PDB file of C-alpha atoms and ligand atoms in Angstrom:
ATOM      1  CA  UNK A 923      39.870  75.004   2.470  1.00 46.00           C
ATOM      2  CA  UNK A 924      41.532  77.401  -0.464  1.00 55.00           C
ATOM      3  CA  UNK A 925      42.110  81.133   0.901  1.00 66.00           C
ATOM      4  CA  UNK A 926      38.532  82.010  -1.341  1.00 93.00           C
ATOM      5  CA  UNK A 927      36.402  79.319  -3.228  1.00 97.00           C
ATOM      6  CA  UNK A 928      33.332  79.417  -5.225  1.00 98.00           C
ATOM      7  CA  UNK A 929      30.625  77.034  -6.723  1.00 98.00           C
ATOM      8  CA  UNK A 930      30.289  77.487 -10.169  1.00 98.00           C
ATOM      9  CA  UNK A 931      26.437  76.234 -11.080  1.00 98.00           C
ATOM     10  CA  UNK A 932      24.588  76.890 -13.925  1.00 98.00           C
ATOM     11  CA  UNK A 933      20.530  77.109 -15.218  1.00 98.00           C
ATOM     12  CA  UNK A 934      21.226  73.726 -16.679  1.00 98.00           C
ATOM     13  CA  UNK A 935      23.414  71.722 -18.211  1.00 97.00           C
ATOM     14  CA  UNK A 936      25.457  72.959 -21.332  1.00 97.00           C
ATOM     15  CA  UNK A 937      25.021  76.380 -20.549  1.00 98.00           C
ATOM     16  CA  UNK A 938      28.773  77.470 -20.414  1.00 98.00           C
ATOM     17  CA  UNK A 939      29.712  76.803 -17.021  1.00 98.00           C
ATOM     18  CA  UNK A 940      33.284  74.959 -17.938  1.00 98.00           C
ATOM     19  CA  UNK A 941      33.681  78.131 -20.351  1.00 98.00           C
ATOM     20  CA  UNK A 942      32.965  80.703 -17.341  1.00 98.00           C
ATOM     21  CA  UNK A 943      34.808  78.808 -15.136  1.00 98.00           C
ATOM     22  CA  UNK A 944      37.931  78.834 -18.113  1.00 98.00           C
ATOM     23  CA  UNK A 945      37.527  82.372 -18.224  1.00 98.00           C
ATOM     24  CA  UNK A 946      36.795  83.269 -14.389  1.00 98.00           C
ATOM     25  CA  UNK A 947      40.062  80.784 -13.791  1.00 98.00           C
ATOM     26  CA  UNK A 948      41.963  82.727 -16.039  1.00 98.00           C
ATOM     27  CA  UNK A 949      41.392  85.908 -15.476  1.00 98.00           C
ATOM     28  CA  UNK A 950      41.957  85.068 -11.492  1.00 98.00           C
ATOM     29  CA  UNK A 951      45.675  83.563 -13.067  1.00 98.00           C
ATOM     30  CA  UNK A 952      46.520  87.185 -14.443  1.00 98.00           C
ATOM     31  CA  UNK A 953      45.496  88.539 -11.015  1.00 98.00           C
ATOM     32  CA  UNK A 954      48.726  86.840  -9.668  1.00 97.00           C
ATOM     33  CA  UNK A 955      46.339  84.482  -7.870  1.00 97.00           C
ATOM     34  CA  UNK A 956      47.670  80.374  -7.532  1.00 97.00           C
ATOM     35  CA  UNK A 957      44.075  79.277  -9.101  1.00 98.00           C
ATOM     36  CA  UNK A 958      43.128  75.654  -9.273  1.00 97.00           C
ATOM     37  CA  UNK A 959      39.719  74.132 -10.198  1.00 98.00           C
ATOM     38  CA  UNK A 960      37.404  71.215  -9.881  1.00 98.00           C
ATOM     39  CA  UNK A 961      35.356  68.937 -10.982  1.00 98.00           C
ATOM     40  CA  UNK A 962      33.952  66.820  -8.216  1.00 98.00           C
ATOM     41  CA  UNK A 963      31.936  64.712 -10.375  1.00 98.00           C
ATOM     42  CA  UNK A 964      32.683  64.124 -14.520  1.00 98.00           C
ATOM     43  CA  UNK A 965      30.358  62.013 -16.679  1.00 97.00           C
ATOM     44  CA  UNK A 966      31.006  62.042 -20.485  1.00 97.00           C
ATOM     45  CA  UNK A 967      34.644  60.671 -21.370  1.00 97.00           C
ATOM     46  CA  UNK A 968      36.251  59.738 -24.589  1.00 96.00           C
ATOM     47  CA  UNK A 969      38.003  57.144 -24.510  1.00 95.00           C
ATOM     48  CA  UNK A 970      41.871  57.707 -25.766  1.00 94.00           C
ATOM     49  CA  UNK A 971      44.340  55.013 -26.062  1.00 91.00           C
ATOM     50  CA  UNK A 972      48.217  55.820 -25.388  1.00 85.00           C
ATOM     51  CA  UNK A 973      50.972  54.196 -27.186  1.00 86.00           C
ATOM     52  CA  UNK A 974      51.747  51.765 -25.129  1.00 88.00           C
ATOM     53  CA  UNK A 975      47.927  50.532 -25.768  1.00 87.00           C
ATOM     54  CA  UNK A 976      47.031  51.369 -22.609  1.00 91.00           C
ATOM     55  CA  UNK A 977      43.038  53.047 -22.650  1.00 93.00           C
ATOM     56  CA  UNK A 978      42.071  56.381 -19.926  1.00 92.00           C
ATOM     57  CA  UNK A 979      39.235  58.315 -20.029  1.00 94.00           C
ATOM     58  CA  UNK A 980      39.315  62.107 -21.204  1.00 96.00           C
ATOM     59  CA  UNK A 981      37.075  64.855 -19.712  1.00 98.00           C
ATOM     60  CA  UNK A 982      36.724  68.031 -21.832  1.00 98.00           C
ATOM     61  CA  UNK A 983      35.775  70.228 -18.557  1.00 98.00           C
ATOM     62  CA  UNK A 984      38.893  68.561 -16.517  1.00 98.00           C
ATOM     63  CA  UNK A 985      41.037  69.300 -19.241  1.00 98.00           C
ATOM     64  CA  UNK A 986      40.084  72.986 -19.928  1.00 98.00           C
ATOM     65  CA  UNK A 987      40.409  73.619 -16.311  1.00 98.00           C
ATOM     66  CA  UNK A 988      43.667  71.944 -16.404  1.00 98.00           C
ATOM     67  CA  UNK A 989      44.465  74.317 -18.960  1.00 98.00           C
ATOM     68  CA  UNK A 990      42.870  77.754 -17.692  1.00 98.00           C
ATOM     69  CA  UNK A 991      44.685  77.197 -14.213  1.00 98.00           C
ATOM     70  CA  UNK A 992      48.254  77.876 -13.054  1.00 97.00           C
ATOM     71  CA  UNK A 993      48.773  75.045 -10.458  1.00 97.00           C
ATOM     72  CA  UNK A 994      49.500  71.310 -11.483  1.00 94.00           C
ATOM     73  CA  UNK A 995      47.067  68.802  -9.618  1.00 96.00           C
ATOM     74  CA  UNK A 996      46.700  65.742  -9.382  1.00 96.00           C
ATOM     75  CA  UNK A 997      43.497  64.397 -11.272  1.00 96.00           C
ATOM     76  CA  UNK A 998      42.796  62.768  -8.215  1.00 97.00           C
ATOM     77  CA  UNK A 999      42.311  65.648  -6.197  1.00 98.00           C
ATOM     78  CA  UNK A1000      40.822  67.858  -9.085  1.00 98.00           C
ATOM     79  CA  UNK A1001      38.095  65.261 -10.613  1.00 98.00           C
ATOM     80  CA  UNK A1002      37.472  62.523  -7.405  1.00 98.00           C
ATOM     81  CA  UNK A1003      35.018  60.200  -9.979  1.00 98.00           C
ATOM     82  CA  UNK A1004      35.025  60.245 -14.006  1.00 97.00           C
ATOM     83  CA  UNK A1005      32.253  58.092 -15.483  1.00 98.00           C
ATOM     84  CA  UNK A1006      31.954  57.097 -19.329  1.00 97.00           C
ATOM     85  CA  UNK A1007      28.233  57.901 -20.130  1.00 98.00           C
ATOM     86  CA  UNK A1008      27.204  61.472 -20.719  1.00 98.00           C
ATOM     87  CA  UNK A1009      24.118  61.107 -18.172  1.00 98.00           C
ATOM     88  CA  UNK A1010      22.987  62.206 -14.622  1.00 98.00           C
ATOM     89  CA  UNK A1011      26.470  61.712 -12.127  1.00 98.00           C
ATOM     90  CA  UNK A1012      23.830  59.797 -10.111  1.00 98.00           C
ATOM     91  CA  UNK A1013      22.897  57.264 -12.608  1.00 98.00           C
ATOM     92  CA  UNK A1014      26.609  56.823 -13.871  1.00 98.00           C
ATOM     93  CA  UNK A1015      27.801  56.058 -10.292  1.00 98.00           C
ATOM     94  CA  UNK A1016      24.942  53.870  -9.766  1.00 97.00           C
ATOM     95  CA  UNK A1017      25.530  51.436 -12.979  1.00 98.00           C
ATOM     96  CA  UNK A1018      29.436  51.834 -12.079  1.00 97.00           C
ATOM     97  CA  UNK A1019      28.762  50.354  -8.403  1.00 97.00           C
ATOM     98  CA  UNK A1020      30.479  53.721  -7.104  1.00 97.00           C
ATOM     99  CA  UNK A1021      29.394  55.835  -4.113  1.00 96.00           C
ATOM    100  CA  UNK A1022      29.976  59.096  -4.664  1.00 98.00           C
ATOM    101  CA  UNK A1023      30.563  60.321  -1.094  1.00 98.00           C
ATOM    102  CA  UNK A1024      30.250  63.889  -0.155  1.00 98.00           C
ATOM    103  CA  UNK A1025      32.976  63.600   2.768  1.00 98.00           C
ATOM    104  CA  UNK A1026      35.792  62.080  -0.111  1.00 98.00           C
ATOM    105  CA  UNK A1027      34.830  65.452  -2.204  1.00 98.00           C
ATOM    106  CA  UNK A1028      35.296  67.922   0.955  1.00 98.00           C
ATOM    107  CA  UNK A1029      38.627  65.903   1.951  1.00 98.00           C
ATOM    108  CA  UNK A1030      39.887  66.544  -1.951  1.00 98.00           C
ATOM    109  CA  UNK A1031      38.659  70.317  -2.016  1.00 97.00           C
ATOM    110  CA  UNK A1032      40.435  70.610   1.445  1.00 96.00           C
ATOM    111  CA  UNK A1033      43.571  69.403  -0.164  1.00 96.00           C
ATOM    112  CA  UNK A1034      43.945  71.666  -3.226  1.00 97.00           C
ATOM    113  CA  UNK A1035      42.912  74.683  -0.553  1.00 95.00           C
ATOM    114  CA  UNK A1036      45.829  74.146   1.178  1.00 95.00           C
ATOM    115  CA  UNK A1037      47.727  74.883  -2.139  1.00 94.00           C
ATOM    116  CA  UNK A1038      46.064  77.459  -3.705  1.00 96.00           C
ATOM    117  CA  UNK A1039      44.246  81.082  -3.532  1.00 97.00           C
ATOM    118  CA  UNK A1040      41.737  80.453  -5.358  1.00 97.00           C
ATOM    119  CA  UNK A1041      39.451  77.385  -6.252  1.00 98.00           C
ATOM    120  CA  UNK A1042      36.689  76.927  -8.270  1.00 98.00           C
ATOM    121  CA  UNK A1043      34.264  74.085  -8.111  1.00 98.00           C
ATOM    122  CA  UNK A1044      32.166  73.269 -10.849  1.00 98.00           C
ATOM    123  CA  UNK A1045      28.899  71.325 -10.873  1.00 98.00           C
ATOM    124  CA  UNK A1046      27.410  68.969 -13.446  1.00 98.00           C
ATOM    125  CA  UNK A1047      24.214  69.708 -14.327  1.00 98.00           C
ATOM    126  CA  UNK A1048      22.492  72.738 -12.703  1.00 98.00           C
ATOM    127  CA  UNK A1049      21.626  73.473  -8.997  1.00 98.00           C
ATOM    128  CA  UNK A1050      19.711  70.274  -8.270  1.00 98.00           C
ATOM    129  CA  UNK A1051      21.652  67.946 -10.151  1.00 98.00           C
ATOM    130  CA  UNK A1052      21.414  64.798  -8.328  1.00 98.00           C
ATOM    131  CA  UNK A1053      25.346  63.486  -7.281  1.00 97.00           C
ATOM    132  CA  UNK A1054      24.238  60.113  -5.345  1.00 97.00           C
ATOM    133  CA  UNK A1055      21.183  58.740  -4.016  1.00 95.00           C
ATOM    134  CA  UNK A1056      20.354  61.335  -1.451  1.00 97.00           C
ATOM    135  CA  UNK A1057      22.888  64.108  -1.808  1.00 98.00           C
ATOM    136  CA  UNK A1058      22.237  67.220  -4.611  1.00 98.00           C
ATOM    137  CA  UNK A1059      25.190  69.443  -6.371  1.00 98.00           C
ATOM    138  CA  UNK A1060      22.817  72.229  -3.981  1.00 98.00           C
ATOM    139  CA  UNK A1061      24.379  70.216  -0.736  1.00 98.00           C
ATOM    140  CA  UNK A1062      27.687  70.289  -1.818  1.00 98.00           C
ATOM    141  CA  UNK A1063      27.948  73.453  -2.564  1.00 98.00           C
ATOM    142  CA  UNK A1064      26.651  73.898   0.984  1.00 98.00           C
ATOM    143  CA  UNK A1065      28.583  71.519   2.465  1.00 98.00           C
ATOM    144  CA  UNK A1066      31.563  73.063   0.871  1.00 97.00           C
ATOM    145  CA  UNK A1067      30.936  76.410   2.292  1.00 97.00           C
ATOM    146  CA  UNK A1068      31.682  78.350  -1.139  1.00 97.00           C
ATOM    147  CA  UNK A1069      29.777  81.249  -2.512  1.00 98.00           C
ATOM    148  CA  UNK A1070      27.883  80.362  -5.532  1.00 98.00           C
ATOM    149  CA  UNK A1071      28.307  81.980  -9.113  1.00 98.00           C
ATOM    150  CA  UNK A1072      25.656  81.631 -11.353  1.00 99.00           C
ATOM    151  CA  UNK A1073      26.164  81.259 -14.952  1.00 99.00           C
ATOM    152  CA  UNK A1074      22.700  81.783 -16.876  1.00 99.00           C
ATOM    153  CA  UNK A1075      23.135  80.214 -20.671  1.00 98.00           C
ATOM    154  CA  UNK A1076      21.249  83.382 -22.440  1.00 98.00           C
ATOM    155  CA  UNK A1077      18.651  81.572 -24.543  1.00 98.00           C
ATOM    156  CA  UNK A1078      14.572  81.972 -24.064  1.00 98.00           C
ATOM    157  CA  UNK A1079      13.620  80.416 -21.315  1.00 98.00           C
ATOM    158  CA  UNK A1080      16.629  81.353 -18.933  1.00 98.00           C
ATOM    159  CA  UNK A1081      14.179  83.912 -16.954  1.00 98.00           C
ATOM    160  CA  UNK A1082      13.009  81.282 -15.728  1.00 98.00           C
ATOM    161  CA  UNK A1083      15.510  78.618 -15.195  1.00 98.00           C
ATOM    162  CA  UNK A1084      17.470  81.594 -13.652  1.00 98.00           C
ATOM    163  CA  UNK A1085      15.232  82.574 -11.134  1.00 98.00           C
ATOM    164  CA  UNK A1086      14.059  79.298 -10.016  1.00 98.00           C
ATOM    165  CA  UNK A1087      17.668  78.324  -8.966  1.00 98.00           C
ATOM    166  CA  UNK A1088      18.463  81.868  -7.405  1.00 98.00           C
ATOM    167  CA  UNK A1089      15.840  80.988  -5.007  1.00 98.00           C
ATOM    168  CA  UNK A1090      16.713  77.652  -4.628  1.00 98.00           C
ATOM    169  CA  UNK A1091      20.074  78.676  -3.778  1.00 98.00           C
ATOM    170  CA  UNK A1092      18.452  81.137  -1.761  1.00 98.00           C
ATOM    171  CA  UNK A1093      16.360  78.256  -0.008  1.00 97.00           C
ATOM    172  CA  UNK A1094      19.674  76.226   0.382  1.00 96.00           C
ATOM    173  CA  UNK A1095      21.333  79.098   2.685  1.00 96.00           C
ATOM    174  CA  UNK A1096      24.302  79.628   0.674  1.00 97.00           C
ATOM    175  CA  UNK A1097      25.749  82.771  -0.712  1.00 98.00           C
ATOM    176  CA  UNK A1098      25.069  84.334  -4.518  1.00 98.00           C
ATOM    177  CA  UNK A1099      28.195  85.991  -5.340  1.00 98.00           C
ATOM    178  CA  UNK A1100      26.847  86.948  -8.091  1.00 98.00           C
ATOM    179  CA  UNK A1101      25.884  85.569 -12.015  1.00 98.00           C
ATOM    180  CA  UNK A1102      27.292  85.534 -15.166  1.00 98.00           C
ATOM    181  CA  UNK A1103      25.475  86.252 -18.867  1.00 98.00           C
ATOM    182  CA  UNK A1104      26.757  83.449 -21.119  1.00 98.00           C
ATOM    183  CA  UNK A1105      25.581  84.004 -24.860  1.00 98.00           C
ATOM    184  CA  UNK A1106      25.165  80.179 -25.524  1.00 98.00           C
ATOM    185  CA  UNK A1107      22.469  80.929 -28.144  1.00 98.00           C
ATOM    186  CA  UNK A1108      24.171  83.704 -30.682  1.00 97.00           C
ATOM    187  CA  UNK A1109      20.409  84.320 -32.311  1.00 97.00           C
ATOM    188  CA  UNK A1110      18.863  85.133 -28.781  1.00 98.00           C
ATOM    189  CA  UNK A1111      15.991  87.788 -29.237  1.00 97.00           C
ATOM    190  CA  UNK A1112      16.133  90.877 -27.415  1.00 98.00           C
ATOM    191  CA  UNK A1113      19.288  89.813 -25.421  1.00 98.00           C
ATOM    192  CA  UNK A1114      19.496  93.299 -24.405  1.00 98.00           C
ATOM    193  CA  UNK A1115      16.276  93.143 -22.742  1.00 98.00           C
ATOM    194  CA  UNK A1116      16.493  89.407 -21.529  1.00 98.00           C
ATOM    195  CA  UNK A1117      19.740  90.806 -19.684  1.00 98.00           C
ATOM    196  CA  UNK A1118      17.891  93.513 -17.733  1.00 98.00           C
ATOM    197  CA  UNK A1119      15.021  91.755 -16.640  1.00 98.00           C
ATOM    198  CA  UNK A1120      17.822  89.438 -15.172  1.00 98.00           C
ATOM    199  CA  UNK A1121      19.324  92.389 -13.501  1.00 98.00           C
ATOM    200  CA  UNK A1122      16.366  93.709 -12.226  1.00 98.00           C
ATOM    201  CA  UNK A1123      15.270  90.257 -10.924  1.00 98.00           C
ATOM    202  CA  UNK A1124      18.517  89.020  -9.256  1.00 98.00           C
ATOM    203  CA  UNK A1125      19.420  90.246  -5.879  1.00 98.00           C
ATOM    204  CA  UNK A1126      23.265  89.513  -7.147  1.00 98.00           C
ATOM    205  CA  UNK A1127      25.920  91.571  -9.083  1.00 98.00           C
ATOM    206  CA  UNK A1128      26.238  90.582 -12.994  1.00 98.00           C
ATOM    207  CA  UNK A1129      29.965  89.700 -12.413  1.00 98.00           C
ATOM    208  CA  UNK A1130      30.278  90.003 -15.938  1.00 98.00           C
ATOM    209  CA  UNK A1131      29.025  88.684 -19.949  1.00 98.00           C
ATOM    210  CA  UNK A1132      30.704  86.086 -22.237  1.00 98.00           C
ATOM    211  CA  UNK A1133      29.604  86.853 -25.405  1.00 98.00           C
ATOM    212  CA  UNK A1134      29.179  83.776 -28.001  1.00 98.00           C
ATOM    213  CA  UNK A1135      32.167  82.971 -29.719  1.00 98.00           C
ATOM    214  CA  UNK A1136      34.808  79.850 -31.150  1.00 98.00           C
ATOM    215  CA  UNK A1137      37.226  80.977 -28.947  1.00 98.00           C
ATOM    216  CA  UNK A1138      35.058  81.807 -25.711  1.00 98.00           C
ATOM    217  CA  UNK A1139      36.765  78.943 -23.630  1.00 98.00           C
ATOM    218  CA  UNK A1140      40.383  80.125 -24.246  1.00 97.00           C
ATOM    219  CA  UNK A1141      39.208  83.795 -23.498  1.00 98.00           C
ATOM    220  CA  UNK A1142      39.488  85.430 -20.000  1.00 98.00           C
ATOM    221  CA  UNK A1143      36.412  87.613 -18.220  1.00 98.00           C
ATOM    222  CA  UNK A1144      37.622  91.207 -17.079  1.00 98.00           C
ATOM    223  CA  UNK A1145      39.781  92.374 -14.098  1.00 98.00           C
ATOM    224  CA  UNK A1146      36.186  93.512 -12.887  1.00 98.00           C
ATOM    225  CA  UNK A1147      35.285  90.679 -12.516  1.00 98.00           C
ATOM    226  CA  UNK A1148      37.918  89.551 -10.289  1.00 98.00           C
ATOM    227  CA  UNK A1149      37.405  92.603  -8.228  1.00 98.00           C
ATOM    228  CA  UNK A1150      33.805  92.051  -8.000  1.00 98.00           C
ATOM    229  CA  UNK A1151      34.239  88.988  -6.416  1.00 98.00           C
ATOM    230  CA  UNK A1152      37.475  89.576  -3.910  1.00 96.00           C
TER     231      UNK A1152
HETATM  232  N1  LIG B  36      29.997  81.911 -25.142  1.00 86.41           N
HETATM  233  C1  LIG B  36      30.026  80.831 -25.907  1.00 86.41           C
HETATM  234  N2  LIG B  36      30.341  80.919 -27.219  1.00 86.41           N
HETATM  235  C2  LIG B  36      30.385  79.835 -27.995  1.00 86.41           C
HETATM  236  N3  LIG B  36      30.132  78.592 -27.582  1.00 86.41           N
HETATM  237  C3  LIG B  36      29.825  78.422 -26.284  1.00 86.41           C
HETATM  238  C4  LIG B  36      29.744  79.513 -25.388  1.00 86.41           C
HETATM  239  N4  LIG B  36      29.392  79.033 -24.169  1.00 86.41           N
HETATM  240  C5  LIG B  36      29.270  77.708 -24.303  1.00 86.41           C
HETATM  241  N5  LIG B  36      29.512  77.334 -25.562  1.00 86.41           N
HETATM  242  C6  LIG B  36      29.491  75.958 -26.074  1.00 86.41           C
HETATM  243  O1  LIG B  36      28.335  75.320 -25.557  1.00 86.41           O
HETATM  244  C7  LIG B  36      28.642  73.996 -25.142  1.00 86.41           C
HETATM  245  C8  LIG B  36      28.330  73.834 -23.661  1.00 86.41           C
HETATM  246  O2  LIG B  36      29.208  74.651 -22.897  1.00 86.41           O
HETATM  247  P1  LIG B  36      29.885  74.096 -21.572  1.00 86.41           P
HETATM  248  O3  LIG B  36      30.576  72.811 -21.845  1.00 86.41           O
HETATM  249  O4  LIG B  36      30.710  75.198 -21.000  1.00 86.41           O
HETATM  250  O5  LIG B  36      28.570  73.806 -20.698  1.00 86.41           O
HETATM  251  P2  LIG B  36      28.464  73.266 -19.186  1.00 86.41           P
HETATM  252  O6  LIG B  36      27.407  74.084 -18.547  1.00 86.41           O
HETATM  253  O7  LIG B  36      29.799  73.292 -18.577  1.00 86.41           O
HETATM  254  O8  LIG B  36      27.940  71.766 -19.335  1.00 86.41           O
HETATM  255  P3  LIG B  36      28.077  70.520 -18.264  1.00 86.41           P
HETATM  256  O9  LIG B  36      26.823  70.520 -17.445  1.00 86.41           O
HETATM  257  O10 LIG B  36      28.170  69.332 -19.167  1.00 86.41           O
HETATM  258  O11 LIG B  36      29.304  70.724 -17.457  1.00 86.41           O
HETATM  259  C9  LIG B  36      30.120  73.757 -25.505  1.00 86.41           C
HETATM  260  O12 LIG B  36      30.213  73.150 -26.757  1.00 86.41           O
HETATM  261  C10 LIG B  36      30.693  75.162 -25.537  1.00 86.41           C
HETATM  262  O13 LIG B  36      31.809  75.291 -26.375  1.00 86.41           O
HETATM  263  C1  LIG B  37      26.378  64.719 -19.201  1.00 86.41           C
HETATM  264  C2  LIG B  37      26.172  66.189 -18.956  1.00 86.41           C
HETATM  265  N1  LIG B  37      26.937  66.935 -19.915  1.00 86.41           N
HETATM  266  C3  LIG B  37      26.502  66.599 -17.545  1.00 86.41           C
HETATM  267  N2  LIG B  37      27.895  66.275 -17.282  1.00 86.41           N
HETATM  268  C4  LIG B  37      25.581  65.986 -16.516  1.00 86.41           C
HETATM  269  C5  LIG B  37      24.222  66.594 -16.560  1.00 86.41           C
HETATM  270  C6  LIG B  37      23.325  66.081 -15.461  1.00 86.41           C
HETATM  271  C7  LIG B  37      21.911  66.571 -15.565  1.00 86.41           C
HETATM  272  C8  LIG B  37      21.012  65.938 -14.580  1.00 86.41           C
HETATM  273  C9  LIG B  37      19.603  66.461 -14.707  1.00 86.41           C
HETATM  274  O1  LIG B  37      19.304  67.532 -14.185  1.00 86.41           O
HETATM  275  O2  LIG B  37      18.781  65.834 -15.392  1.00 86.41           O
HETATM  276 MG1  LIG B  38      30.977  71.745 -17.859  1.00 86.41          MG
END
């Protein structure tokens, strides 16, 4: 396993965990850290044809780790299974006739380890986002053996959503590093207030807040936040 991983999970899906993890990557690359991420499961692909004709399937979270990081991986290693649909990894797997097996994704995250400082793993879906039949993005993340950042998508009804997966991560036995304030909803009501009931409420550092903007994938969280976490 990498030198120091974490789980990136969110309070849902589309809450800004492939920007947090863009700007957590990147501000772990001007650390001096060799930082490499990935994305054990991706479903939602456009399709894009090459010249030659030939058709592959794009990921927009694959390709703005690929971006945020400093090491060059194979897509093997840093996304195991890529399924068309934009629906549950479960229920893409299942209509593809695919297992997704939990010992494949441990093998791949043991590989990039052994190449870089730093890796960061990001779900699909929030904390009990189902990845196969039995197995949960929650028993991953265990299995894995990373800490887990949360990234809360500020918008009403994150109290809840947040606290309901800090203590299911809490009921899961793994690590909260910490969580990050995403502004996914720039018209949020008392943000200000929102934010401190989540600080109050957490039993985790705020490792740091992305505030809503065009260019929030492409921009990099503090040195702080690095520090907070190493
Ligand atoms: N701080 C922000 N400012 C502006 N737009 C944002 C911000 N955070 C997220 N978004 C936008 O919200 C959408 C969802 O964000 P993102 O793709 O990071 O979510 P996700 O939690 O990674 O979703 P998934 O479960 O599909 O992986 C994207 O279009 C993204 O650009
Ligand atoms: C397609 C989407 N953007 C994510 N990649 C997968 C979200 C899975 C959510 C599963 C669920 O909790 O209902
Ligand atoms: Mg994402």
């Amino acid at each position: 396993m990498a030198a120091r991983g974490w789980f990136i999970t969110g309070t849902d899906t589309e809450v800004g965990k492939t920007v947090a993890t863009s700007q957590l990557l990147r501000a772990f690359v001007a650390n001096g850290y060799a930082t490499a991420a990935m994305k054990p499961v991706a479903s939602g692909c456009e399709v894009r044809r090459d010249e030659q004709g030939g058709e592959w399937w794009w990921n927009a979270d694959v390709a703005a780790h690929a971006e945020a990081s400093n090491l060059a991986l194979p897509e093997a290693l840093t996304n195991p299974y890529r399924f068309l649909p934009p629906i549950s990894p479960h229920l893409a797997a299942r209509d593809a006739g695919v297992e997704v097996s939990l010992p494949h994704l441990l093998d791949c995250a043991q590989q990039i380890g052994a190449q870089s400082d730093v890796l960061l793993v990001e779900g699909a879906g929030g904390w009990l986002a189902p990845l196969n039949e039995t197995a949960c993005m929650a028993d991953l993340a265990a299995a894995l053996g990373y800490p887990v950042i949360l990234v809360v998508g500020m918008r009403l009804g994150c109290i809840n959503h947040a606290l309901l997966t800090v203590q299911s991560i809490k009921a899961q036995g793994v690590p909260l590093a910490g969580w990050i304030a995403n502004q996914v909803d720039p018209e949020m009501s008392r943000y200000d207030d929102n934010l401190a009931t989540l600080q109050q409420r957490i039993a985790a550092p705020l490792l740091g807040e992305i505030r809503h903007s065009a260019q929030a994938l492409t921009q990099r969280l503090s040195d702080e936040t690095v520090r907070l976490l190493v």
